[in-house]
PDB file of C-alpha atoms in Angstrom:
ATOM      1  CA  MET A   1     -46.623  31.514   0.338  1.00 95.00           C
ATOM      2  CA  LEU A   2     -48.902  33.050  -2.609  1.00 97.00           C
ATOM      3  CA  ARG A   3     -50.951  35.936  -2.336  1.00 97.00           C
ATOM      4  CA  VAL A   4     -53.424  36.223  -4.094  1.00 98.00           C
ATOM      5  CA  ASP A   5     -55.645  39.908  -4.476  1.00 98.00           C
ATOM      6  CA  PHE A   6     -58.125  40.494  -6.600  1.00 98.00           C
ATOM      7  CA  VAL A   7     -59.018  44.726  -7.562  1.00 98.00           C
ATOM      8  CA  THR A   8     -63.029  44.010  -8.071  1.00 98.00           C
ATOM      9  CA  LEU A   9     -65.543  46.494  -7.765  1.00 98.00           C
ATOM     10  CA  PHE A  10     -67.439  42.962  -5.841  1.00 97.00           C
ATOM     11  CA  PRO A  11     -65.119  41.843  -3.428  1.00 97.00           C
ATOM     12  CA  GLU A  12     -68.005  39.892  -2.027  1.00 97.00           C
ATOM     13  CA  MET A  13     -68.474  37.620  -5.048  1.00 96.00           C
ATOM     14  CA  VAL A  14     -65.079  36.473  -4.865  1.00 98.00           C
ATOM     15  CA  LEU A  15     -64.063  35.971  -1.918  1.00 97.00           C
ATOM     16  CA  PRO A  16     -66.546  33.681  -1.012  1.00 97.00           C
ATOM     17  CA  ALA A  17     -66.088  31.540  -4.049  1.00 97.00           C
ATOM     18  CA  ILE A  18     -62.942  30.960  -3.767  1.00 97.00           C
ATOM     19  CA  ARG A  19     -62.748  29.335  -0.255  1.00 96.00           C
ATOM     20  CA  HIS A  20     -64.207  26.702  -1.057  1.00 95.00           C
ATOM     21  CA  SER A  21     -62.991  22.837  -1.290  1.00 95.00           C
ATOM     22  CA  MET A  22     -59.246  22.721  -1.824  1.00 94.00           C
ATOM     23  CA  MET A  23     -58.461  26.553  -2.120  1.00 97.00           C
ATOM     24  CA  LYS A  24     -60.335  26.968   1.914  1.00 97.00           C
ATOM     25  CA  ARG A  25     -57.434  24.239   2.716  1.00 96.00           C
ATOM     26  CA  ALA A  26     -54.954  25.405   1.243  1.00 97.00           C
ATOM     27  CA  GLU A  27     -55.880  29.026   2.612  1.00 98.00           C
ATOM     28  CA  GLU A  28     -56.400  27.356   6.048  1.00 97.00           C
ATOM     29  CA  SER A  29     -52.945  25.342   5.109  1.00 96.00           C
ATOM     30  CA  GLY A  30     -50.800  28.218   4.785  1.00 97.00           C
ATOM     31  CA  LEU A  31     -49.981  28.036   1.362  1.00 97.00           C
ATOM     32  CA  VAL A  32     -51.800  30.975   0.413  1.00 98.00           C
ATOM     33  CA  ALA A  33     -53.446  34.083   0.997  1.00 98.00           C
ATOM     34  CA  PHE A  34     -56.374  35.512  -0.581  1.00 98.00           C
ATOM     35  CA  GLY A  35     -57.575  39.275  -0.646  1.00 98.00           C
ATOM     36  CA  ALA A  36     -59.730  41.778  -2.280  1.00 98.00           C
ATOM     37  CA  VAL A  37     -59.798  45.442  -2.871  1.00 98.00           C
ATOM     38  CA  ASN A  38     -62.442  47.430  -4.142  1.00 98.00           C
ATOM     39  CA  PRO A  39     -61.564  51.038  -6.124  1.00 98.00           C
ATOM     40  CA  ARG A  40     -64.893  52.509  -5.005  1.00 98.00           C
ATOM     41  CA  ASP A  41     -62.445  53.139  -2.373  1.00 98.00           C
ATOM     42  CA  PHE A  42     -59.818  54.620  -3.851  1.00 98.00           C
ATOM     43  CA  THR A  43     -61.988  57.209  -4.877  1.00 97.00           C
ATOM     44  CA  HIS A  44     -62.493  61.080  -4.011  1.00 94.00           C
ATOM     45  CA  ASP A  45     -65.937  61.966  -4.778  1.00 94.00           C
ATOM     46  CA  LYS A  46     -69.216  62.154  -3.207  1.00 95.00           C
ATOM     47  CA  HIS A  47     -70.158  59.319  -5.618  1.00 96.00           C
ATOM     48  CA  ARG A  48     -67.444  57.595  -4.871  1.00 97.00           C
ATOM     49  CA  THR A  49     -67.016  57.383  -9.273  1.00 97.00           C
ATOM     50  CA  VAL A  50     -65.027  54.363 -10.699  1.00 97.00           C
ATOM     51  CA  ASP A  51     -66.172  54.994 -13.986  1.00 97.00           C
ATOM     52  CA  ASP A  52     -66.078  58.203 -16.984  1.00 96.00           C
ATOM     53  CA  ASP A  53     -67.690  58.295 -21.014  1.00 96.00           C
ATOM     54  CA  PRO A  54     -64.960  56.974 -23.252  1.00 95.00           C
ATOM     55  CA  PHE A  55     -62.908  59.078 -25.647  1.00 95.00           C
ATOM     56  CA  GLY A  56     -64.035  59.166 -29.507  1.00 94.00           C
ATOM     57  CA  GLY A  57     -67.494  58.696 -28.420  1.00 92.00           C
ATOM     58  CA  GLY A  58     -69.065  55.065 -28.228  1.00 92.00           C
ATOM     59  CA  PRO A  59     -71.719  53.626 -25.809  1.00 92.00           C
ATOM     60  CA  GLY A  60     -71.218  52.261 -22.557  1.00 94.00           C
ATOM     61  CA  MET A  61     -68.909  53.809 -19.862  1.00 96.00           C
ATOM     62  CA  VAL A  62     -65.270  53.301 -19.282  1.00 97.00           C
ATOM     63  CA  MET A  63     -63.239  51.907 -16.018  1.00 97.00           C
ATOM     64  CA  LYS A  64     -61.156  55.530 -15.070  1.00 97.00           C
ATOM     65  CA  CYS A  65     -57.009  54.538 -13.984  1.00 97.00           C
ATOM     66  CA  GLU A  66     -56.377  56.849 -10.965  1.00 97.00           C
ATOM     67  CA  PRO A  67     -58.596  54.476  -8.822  1.00 98.00           C
ATOM     68  CA  VAL A  68     -57.567  51.482 -10.438  1.00 98.00           C
ATOM     69  CA  TRP A  69     -52.973  51.999 -10.202  1.00 97.00           C
ATOM     70  CA  ALA A  70     -54.761  53.385  -6.203  1.00 98.00           C
ATOM     71  CA  ALA A  71     -55.713  49.778  -5.720  1.00 98.00           C
ATOM     72  CA  VAL A  72     -53.216  48.448  -7.054  1.00 97.00           C
ATOM     73  CA  GLU A  73     -50.533  50.291  -5.686  1.00 96.00           C
ATOM     74  CA  SER A  74     -52.624  49.742  -2.015  1.00 97.00           C
ATOM     75  CA  LEU A  75     -51.396  45.725  -2.450  1.00 96.00           C
ATOM     76  CA  VAL A  76     -47.975  46.154  -3.794  1.00 95.00           C
ATOM     77  CA  GLY A  77     -46.650  48.697  -2.478  1.00 92.00           C
ATOM     78  CA  SER A  78     -45.519  51.739  -4.023  1.00 91.00           C
ATOM     79  CA  LEU A  79     -45.771  51.811  -8.376  1.00 92.00           C
ATOM     80  CA  GLU A  80     -42.738  54.244  -9.047  1.00 87.00           C
ATOM     81  CA  GLY A  81     -40.498  52.795 -11.336  1.00 83.00           C
ATOM     82  CA  TRP A  82     -42.915  49.870 -11.660  1.00 86.00           C
ATOM     83  CA  LYS A  83     -42.400  48.332 -16.013  1.00 71.00           C
ATOM     84  CA  GLY A  84     -45.756  47.283 -17.125  1.00 72.00           C
ATOM     85  CA  GLY A  85     -46.145  45.641 -20.223  1.00 62.00           C
ATOM     86  CA  ASP A  86     -47.949  46.775 -23.852  1.00 55.00           C
ATOM     87  CA  GLN A  87     -48.743  43.511 -25.661  1.00 44.00           C
ATOM     88  CA  ASP A  88     -47.950  45.923 -28.876  1.00 47.00           C
ATOM     89  CA  GLU A  89     -44.010  46.571 -27.811  1.00 44.00           C
ATOM     90  CA  ALA A  90     -43.645  43.062 -25.638  1.00 39.00           C
ATOM     91  CA  VAL A  91     -41.427  40.457 -27.112  1.00 36.00           C
ATOM     92  CA  CYS A  92     -42.675  37.557 -29.129  1.00 38.00           C
ATOM     93  CA  LEU A  93     -41.919  33.763 -29.824  1.00 39.00           C
ATOM     94  CA  PRO A  94     -41.427  32.893 -33.275  1.00 43.00           C
ATOM     95  CA  PRO A  95     -44.500  31.969 -35.008  1.00 43.00           C
ATOM     96  CA  PRO A  96     -44.607  27.874 -35.499  1.00 42.00           C
ATOM     97  CA  ALA A  97     -42.944  26.533 -38.291  1.00 44.00           C
ATOM     98  CA  PRO A  98     -46.183  24.361 -41.201  1.00 41.00           C
ATOM     99  CA  PRO A  99     -45.751  20.654 -40.196  1.00 40.00           C
ATOM    100  CA  SER A 100     -44.916  18.519 -42.357  1.00 38.00           C
ATOM    101  CA  PHE A 101     -47.191  16.330 -44.136  1.00 33.00           C
ATOM    102  CA  SER A 102     -47.389  13.037 -45.727  1.00 36.00           C
ATOM    103  CA  ALA A 103     -49.640  11.267 -48.196  1.00 34.00           C
ATOM    104  CA  SER A 104     -48.542   7.371 -47.160  1.00 34.00           C
ATOM    105  CA  ARG A 105     -49.509   8.020 -43.837  1.00 35.00           C
ATOM    106  CA  LYS A 106     -52.483   8.494 -42.400  1.00 38.00           C
ATOM    107  CA  THR A 107     -54.658   8.242 -39.267  1.00 37.00           C
ATOM    108  CA  ARG A 108     -57.678   6.228 -39.486  1.00 35.00           C
ATOM    109  CA  GLU A 109     -59.891   9.618 -40.158  1.00 40.00           C
ATOM    110  CA  GLY A 110     -58.040  10.165 -42.751  1.00 40.00           C
ATOM    111  CA  SER A 111     -56.064  13.370 -41.958  1.00 41.00           C
ATOM    112  CA  PRO A 112     -52.993  13.368 -42.649  1.00 40.00           C
ATOM    113  CA  CYS A 113     -50.139  13.402 -40.014  1.00 41.00           C
ATOM    114  CA  PRO A 114     -47.277  15.746 -38.977  1.00 40.00           C
ATOM    115  CA  GLN A 115     -43.928  13.630 -39.096  1.00 36.00           C
ATOM    116  CA  SER A 116     -41.914  16.124 -36.950  1.00 35.00           C
ATOM    117  CA  ALA A 117     -44.930  15.516 -34.601  1.00 36.00           C
ATOM    118  CA  ILE A 118     -43.195  12.100 -33.861  1.00 33.00           C
ATOM    119  CA  ARG A 119     -40.184  12.059 -34.786  1.00 32.00           C
ATOM    120  CA  ASP A 120     -39.288  15.267 -33.295  1.00 34.00           C
ATOM    121  CA  PRO A 121     -39.356  16.554 -29.570  1.00 32.00           C
ATOM    122  CA  GLN A 122     -38.040  19.840 -30.540  1.00 33.00           C
ATOM    123  CA  SER A 123     -41.106  20.237 -32.830  1.00 31.00           C
ATOM    124  CA  ALA A 124     -43.691  20.687 -30.846  1.00 30.00           C
ATOM    125  CA  ILE A 125     -45.701  23.437 -32.063  1.00 29.00           C
ATOM    126  CA  ARG A 126     -46.331  26.258 -29.784  1.00 32.00           C
ATOM    127  CA  ASN A 127     -48.732  29.198 -30.273  1.00 34.00           C
ATOM    128  CA  PRO A 128     -47.304  31.941 -30.921  1.00 34.00           C
ATOM    129  CA  LYS A 129     -47.835  34.303 -27.480  1.00 36.00           C
ATOM    130  CA  SER A 130     -46.299  37.744 -26.138  1.00 35.00           C
ATOM    131  CA  VAL A 131     -44.825  37.498 -22.752  1.00 38.00           C
ATOM    132  CA  ILE A 132     -44.944  40.342 -20.998  1.00 42.00           C
ATOM    133  CA  ARG A 133     -43.345  41.242 -16.860  1.00 46.00           C
ATOM    134  CA  ASN A 134     -41.810  42.939 -14.686  1.00 54.00           C
ATOM    135  CA  PRO A 135     -38.409  42.221 -14.602  1.00 46.00           C
ATOM    136  CA  LYS A 136     -38.119  44.555 -11.134  1.00 46.00           C
ATOM    137  CA  SER A 137     -40.594  42.124  -9.438  1.00 62.00           C
ATOM    138  CA  ARG A 138     -41.784  38.436  -8.691  1.00 91.00           C
ATOM    139  CA  VAL A 139     -45.110  40.207  -8.551  1.00 95.00           C
ATOM    140  CA  ALA A 140     -47.727  39.347 -11.694  1.00 96.00           C
ATOM    141  CA  VAL A 141     -50.320  41.742 -12.882  1.00 97.00           C
ATOM    142  CA  VAL A 142     -53.411  40.058 -14.052  1.00 98.00           C
ATOM    143  CA  LEU A 143     -56.103  41.369 -16.368  1.00 98.00           C
ATOM    144  CA  PRO A 144     -58.483  38.955 -17.376  1.00 97.00           C
ATOM    145  CA  ASP A 145     -58.803  41.050 -21.176  1.00 96.00           C
ATOM    146  CA  PRO A 146     -60.142  39.537 -24.663  1.00 93.00           C
ATOM    147  CA  THR A 147     -57.515  41.486 -26.477  1.00 92.00           C
ATOM    148  CA  GLY A 148     -54.603  38.442 -24.802  1.00 95.00           C
ATOM    149  CA  PRO A 149     -54.430  34.960 -25.607  1.00 96.00           C
ATOM    150  CA  LEU A 150     -55.958  32.625 -24.427  1.00 96.00           C
ATOM    151  CA  PHE A 151     -54.776  31.610 -20.991  1.00 97.00           C
ATOM    152  CA  GLN A 152     -53.414  27.871 -21.057  1.00 94.00           C
ATOM    153  CA  GLN A 153     -52.328  25.636 -18.690  1.00 92.00           C
ATOM    154  CA  SER A 154     -48.728  26.986 -18.906  1.00 92.00           C
ATOM    155  CA  ASP A 155     -49.661  30.352 -18.040  1.00 97.00           C
ATOM    156  CA  ALA A 156     -50.271  28.679 -14.639  1.00 96.00           C
ATOM    157  CA  HIS A 157     -47.347  27.026 -14.089  1.00 95.00           C
ATOM    158  CA  GLU A 158     -45.211  30.383 -14.177  1.00 96.00           C
ATOM    159  CA  LEU A 159     -47.572  32.684 -12.443  1.00 97.00           C
ATOM    160  CA  ALA A 160     -47.266  30.019 -10.078  1.00 97.00           C
ATOM    161  CA  GLN A 161     -44.025  30.928  -9.027  1.00 96.00           C
ATOM    162  CA  THR A 162     -44.568  34.831  -8.745  1.00 96.00           C
ATOM    163  CA  ASP A 163     -45.487  35.687  -4.974  1.00 96.00           C
ATOM    164  CA  GLN A 164     -48.134  37.734  -5.192  1.00 97.00           C
ATOM    165  CA  ILE A 165     -50.659  37.404  -7.637  1.00 98.00           C
ATOM    166  CA  VAL A 166     -53.084  40.711  -8.966  1.00 98.00           C
ATOM    167  CA  LEU A 167     -56.076  39.859 -10.401  1.00 98.00           C
ATOM    168  CA  LEU A 168     -57.663  42.959 -12.333  1.00 98.00           C
ATOM    169  CA  CYS A 169     -61.087  42.450 -12.797  1.00 98.00           C
ATOM    170  CA  GLY A 170     -62.632  45.376 -15.573  1.00 97.00           C
ATOM    171  CA  HIS A 171     -66.570  46.231 -15.688  1.00 94.00           C
ATOM    172  CA  TYR A 172     -68.706  48.089 -17.649  1.00 91.00           C
ATOM    173  CA  GLU A 173     -67.220  48.580 -21.463  1.00 92.00           C
ATOM    174  CA  GLY A 174     -63.685  47.518 -19.895  1.00 95.00           C
ATOM    175  CA  ILE A 175     -60.446  49.338 -17.738  1.00 97.00           C
ATOM    176  CA  ASP A 176     -58.699  52.533 -19.394  1.00 96.00           C
ATOM    177  CA  ASP A 177     -55.782  50.504 -22.228  1.00 96.00           C
ATOM    178  CA  ARG A 178     -53.573  52.603 -20.093  1.00 96.00           C
ATOM    179  CA  ILE A 179     -53.876  50.445 -17.088  1.00 96.00           C
ATOM    180  CA  ARG A 180     -52.854  47.508 -19.996  1.00 96.00           C
ATOM    181  CA  GLN A 181     -49.810  49.745 -20.859  1.00 95.00           C
ATOM    182  CA  LEU A 182     -48.347  50.616 -17.841  1.00 95.00           C
ATOM    183  CA  LEU A 183     -49.272  48.307 -14.789  1.00 95.00           C
ATOM    184  CA  ALA A 184     -50.694  44.908 -16.430  1.00 96.00           C
ATOM    185  CA  THR A 185     -48.048  42.463 -16.709  1.00 96.00           C
ATOM    186  CA  HIS A 186     -49.932  39.668 -18.093  1.00 97.00           C
ATOM    187  CA  VAL A 187     -53.320  39.869 -20.051  1.00 97.00           C
ATOM    188  CA  PHE A 188     -55.136  36.652 -20.754  1.00 97.00           C
ATOM    189  CA  SER A 189     -58.313  35.636 -22.401  1.00 96.00           C
ATOM    190  CA  MET A 190     -60.244  32.814 -21.240  1.00 95.00           C
ATOM    191  CA  GLY A 191     -62.380  32.591 -24.478  1.00 94.00           C
ATOM    192  CA  ASP A 192     -63.940  33.821 -27.309  1.00 94.00           C
ATOM    193  CA  TYR A 193     -67.082  34.953 -26.195  1.00 91.00           C
ATOM    194  CA  VAL A 194     -68.158  38.060 -23.632  1.00 89.00           C
ATOM    195  CA  LEU A 195     -69.161  38.055 -20.123  1.00 93.00           C
ATOM    196  CA  THR A 196     -70.879  41.049 -17.580  1.00 93.00           C
ATOM    197  CA  GLY A 197     -67.173  41.258 -15.745  1.00 96.00           C
ATOM    198  CA  GLY A 198     -63.708  40.261 -15.349  1.00 97.00           C
ATOM    199  CA  GLU A 199     -64.710  37.870 -11.566  1.00 98.00           C
ATOM    200  CA  LEU A 200     -65.168  35.138 -13.600  1.00 97.00           C
ATOM    201  CA  PRO A 201     -61.739  34.863 -15.614  1.00 98.00           C
ATOM    202  CA  ALA A 202     -60.168  35.973 -12.880  1.00 98.00           C
ATOM    203  CA  LEU A 203     -61.916  33.101 -10.145  1.00 98.00           C
ATOM    204  CA  THR A 204     -60.591  30.524 -13.207  1.00 98.00           C
ATOM    205  CA  ILE A 205     -57.008  31.786 -13.110  1.00 98.00           C
ATOM    206  CA  ALA A 206     -56.382  31.568  -9.499  1.00 98.00           C
ATOM    207  CA  ASP A 207     -58.320  28.163  -9.314  1.00 97.00           C
ATOM    208  CA  ALA A 208     -55.599  27.223 -12.225  1.00 97.00           C
ATOM    209  CA  VAL A 209     -52.856  28.453  -9.978  1.00 98.00           C
ATOM    210  CA  VAL A 210     -53.662  27.876  -6.813  1.00 97.00           C
ATOM    211  CA  ARG A 211     -53.892  24.429  -7.537  1.00 95.00           C
ATOM    212  CA  LEU A 212     -50.271  24.203  -8.928  1.00 95.00           C
ATOM    213  CA  LEU A 213     -48.503  24.858  -5.326  1.00 96.00           C
ATOM    214  CA  PRO A 214     -47.039  21.691  -4.089  1.00 94.00           C
ATOM    215  CA  GLY A 215     -49.009  20.473  -1.524  1.00 93.00           C
ATOM    216  CA  VAL A 216     -52.548  21.904  -1.945  1.00 94.00           C
ATOM    217  CA  LEU A 217     -53.584  18.568  -3.118  1.00 86.00           C
ATOM    218  CA  GLY A 218     -54.039  15.773  -1.655  1.00 67.00           C
ATOM    219  CA  CYS A 219     -52.055  13.885  -3.644  1.00 52.00           C
ATOM    220  CA  SER A 220     -49.670  14.798  -6.008  1.00 54.00           C
ATOM    221  CA  GLY A 221     -49.919  12.616  -8.235  1.00 53.00           C
ATOM    222  CA  SER A 222     -53.164  13.920  -9.503  1.00 53.00           C
ATOM    223  CA  LEU A 223     -51.444  17.288 -11.426  1.00 50.00           C
ATOM    224  CA  GLU A 224     -50.347  14.155 -13.736  1.00 51.00           C
ATOM    225  CA  GLN A 225     -54.108  12.888 -14.439  1.00 50.00           C
ATOM    226  CA  ASP A 226     -54.833  16.394 -15.418  1.00 53.00           C
ATOM    227  CA  SER A 227     -55.658  17.366 -19.165  1.00 50.00           C
ATOM    228  CA  PHE A 228     -53.080  19.721 -20.445  1.00 55.00           C
ATOM    229  CA  PHE A 229     -50.551  18.199 -18.662  1.00 61.00           C
ATOM    230  CA  ASP A 230     -48.287  16.564 -20.999  1.00 73.00           C
ATOM    231  CA  GLY A 231     -50.188  18.792 -23.945  1.00 79.00           C
ATOM    232  CA  LEU A 232     -53.155  15.857 -24.000  1.00 86.00           C
ATOM    233  CA  LEU A 233     -57.207  16.246 -23.648  1.00 88.00           C
ATOM    234  CA  SER A 234     -57.167  13.203 -20.221  1.00 85.00           C
ATOM    235  CA  ALA A 235     -58.535  10.093 -20.568  1.00 89.00           C
ATOM    236  CA  PRO A 236     -62.141   9.142 -19.463  1.00 90.00           C
ATOM    237  CA  GLN A 237     -62.292   8.313 -15.693  1.00 89.00           C
ATOM    238  CA  PHE A 238     -64.431   5.348 -13.891  1.00 92.00           C
ATOM    239  CA  THR A 239     -65.360   4.095 -10.633  1.00 92.00           C
ATOM    240  CA  HIS A 240     -67.562   1.881  -8.594  1.00 93.00           C
ATOM    241  CA  PRO A 241     -70.868   0.856  -9.781  1.00 95.00           C
ATOM    242  CA  GLU A 242     -69.122  -1.121 -12.515  1.00 93.00           C
ATOM    243  CA  THR A 243     -72.320  -1.043 -13.919  1.00 92.00           C
ATOM    244  CA  PHE A 244     -74.420   2.031 -14.089  1.00 94.00           C
ATOM    245  CA  GLN A 245     -77.559   2.336 -15.877  1.00 93.00           C
ATOM    246  CA  GLY A 246     -76.248  -0.914 -18.096  1.00 93.00           C
ATOM    247  CA  ALA A 247     -73.552   0.776 -19.125  1.00 95.00           C
ATOM    248  CA  THR A 248     -70.292  -1.228 -18.354  1.00 94.00           C
ATOM    249  CA  ILE A 249     -66.280  -0.187 -17.584  1.00 94.00           C
ATOM    250  CA  PRO A 250     -64.023  -1.169 -19.369  1.00 95.00           C
ATOM    251  CA  GLU A 251     -62.804  -4.117 -18.680  1.00 95.00           C
ATOM    252  CA  VAL A 252     -59.016  -3.413 -18.986  1.00 95.00           C
ATOM    253  CA  LEU A 253     -59.403  -1.341 -16.114  1.00 95.00           C
ATOM    254  CA  ARG A 254     -61.859  -4.120 -13.607  1.00 94.00           C
ATOM    255  CA  SER A 255     -58.665  -6.244 -14.535  1.00 94.00           C
ATOM    256  CA  GLY A 256     -56.242  -5.453 -12.224  1.00 94.00           C
ATOM    257  CA  ASP A 257     -53.376  -5.048 -15.444  1.00 96.00           C
ATOM    258  CA  HIS A 258     -51.894  -1.842 -14.564  1.00 95.00           C
ATOM    259  CA  GLY A 259     -49.362  -2.206 -17.583  1.00 94.00           C
ATOM    260  CA  GLY A 260     -53.111  -2.496 -19.344  1.00 94.00           C
ATOM    261  CA  ALA A 261     -54.624  -0.647 -17.935  1.00 94.00           C
ATOM    262  CA  ALA A 262     -52.008   2.446 -18.302  1.00 92.00           C
ATOM    263  CA  THR A 263     -51.601   1.687 -22.281  1.00 93.00           C
ATOM    264  CA  TRP A 264     -55.686   2.089 -23.014  1.00 93.00           C
ATOM    265  CA  LYS A 265     -56.253   5.371 -21.285  1.00 91.00           C
ATOM    266  CA  ARG A 266     -53.151   6.736 -23.284  1.00 90.00           C
ATOM    267  CA  LEU A 267     -54.359   5.298 -25.936  1.00 93.00           C
ATOM    268  CA  GLN A 268     -58.092   7.401 -25.207  1.00 92.00           C
ATOM    269  CA  SER A 269     -56.237  10.128 -24.338  1.00 90.00           C
ATOM    270  CA  LEU A 270     -54.696  10.274 -27.150  1.00 91.00           C
ATOM    271  CA  ARG A 271     -58.453   9.151 -29.966  1.00 92.00           C
ATOM    272  CA  THR A 272     -60.002  12.155 -28.031  1.00 91.00           C
ATOM    273  CA  THR A 273     -57.806  14.659 -27.717  1.00 89.00           C
ATOM    274  CA  ARG A 274     -56.791  14.282 -31.755  1.00 92.00           C
ATOM    275  CA  GLN A 275     -60.987  14.407 -32.201  1.00 92.00           C
ATOM    276  CA  ASN A 276     -61.889  17.108 -29.807  1.00 91.00           C
ATOM    277  CA  ARG A 277     -58.583  19.390 -29.807  1.00 89.00           C
ATOM    278  CA  PRO A 278     -56.447  18.454 -33.333  1.00 93.00           C
ATOM    279  CA  ASP A 279     -55.221  21.681 -32.411  1.00 88.00           C
ATOM    280  CA  LEU A 280     -53.748  20.621 -29.215  1.00 86.00           C
ATOM    281  CA  PHE A 281     -53.089  16.458 -30.229  1.00 90.00           C
ATOM    282  CA  TRP A 282     -50.872  18.382 -33.427  1.00 87.00           C
ATOM    283  CA  ARG A 283     -48.686  20.333 -30.710  1.00 83.00           C
ATOM    284  CA  ALA A 284     -47.692  17.324 -28.495  1.00 84.00           C
ATOM    285  CA  THR A 285     -44.365  16.088 -28.343  1.00 74.00           C
ATOM    286  CA  LEU A 286     -45.593  11.970 -29.637  1.00 79.00           C
ATOM    287  CA  GLU A 287     -43.728   9.019 -29.289  1.00 77.00           C
ATOM    288  CA  LYS A 288     -43.260   5.931 -31.823  1.00 72.00           C
ATOM    289  CA  ARG A 289     -45.140   4.217 -29.374  1.00 76.00           C
ATOM    290  CA  ASP A 290     -48.168   6.712 -29.113  1.00 83.00           C
ATOM    291  CA  ALA A 291     -47.987   6.759 -33.691  1.00 76.00           C
ATOM    292  CA  ASP A 292     -48.176   3.064 -33.418  1.00 79.00           C
ATOM    293  CA  MET A 293     -50.926   2.948 -31.151  1.00 79.00           C
ATOM    294  CA  LEU A 294     -52.800   5.079 -33.299  1.00 80.00           C
ATOM    295  CA  SER A 295     -52.395   2.595 -36.010  1.00 73.00           C
ATOM    296  CA  PHE A 296     -50.405   5.808 -38.199  1.00 53.00           C
TER     297      PHE A 296
END
């Protein structure tokens, strides 16, 4: 069973939010257990102080190391000998090689097509990303923070292999960076925007991970229909009625031709990804049949 814990100043915000729908059923089925601790419960002054002025000046306040450290220790046991990861020292994947372009083969939109993306399955481009983990444990301490690499589906799969995930929810101007250096095993950004606190990113990560656990989804085949399952965005989905406000479902999906429907969905997935997320499209490992469908 996977355990997911939140270190947050607002336990009443995260626990009710995560205990709905599939996440609630997963916990009731014994596939996951959710918990939360408040760093204020590990302070020793009458004001239960968890923040202080930043060194070097600047606006706002910074969350202190001691209560966060103690809160995590209450969840995972003694942190003596714990080895987190400093992204500045982490081993990084090598940067991707530039794609090979050919002027003779172009997409319908006129964009050149990297030949390696079609011919060589091993040439799928991966974003360079720091890989930081505690090699002594199957516990992941995750810090949502703008300084980390973007959280991706592959990260959710990695975290789903652990026994326990502790999600650190920062506030104010963030958490003292020594927590990242000494304790965090993973640091992820959710996008190029700023939120008030780390609770919403932590909930997002928890949901993305738990739904991957065997038995959580009623139909395991649903995972194969998800966006990013094969590196591409998913095709559009439809259900009854066949006509709504003058908009109809594509004929191929109503024809009963399952092979034709599968081909249509694959083509829509390719087109949607190429149009809306070209970065994903060029990273995906494409097959010759994909190139034929898109008329490269």
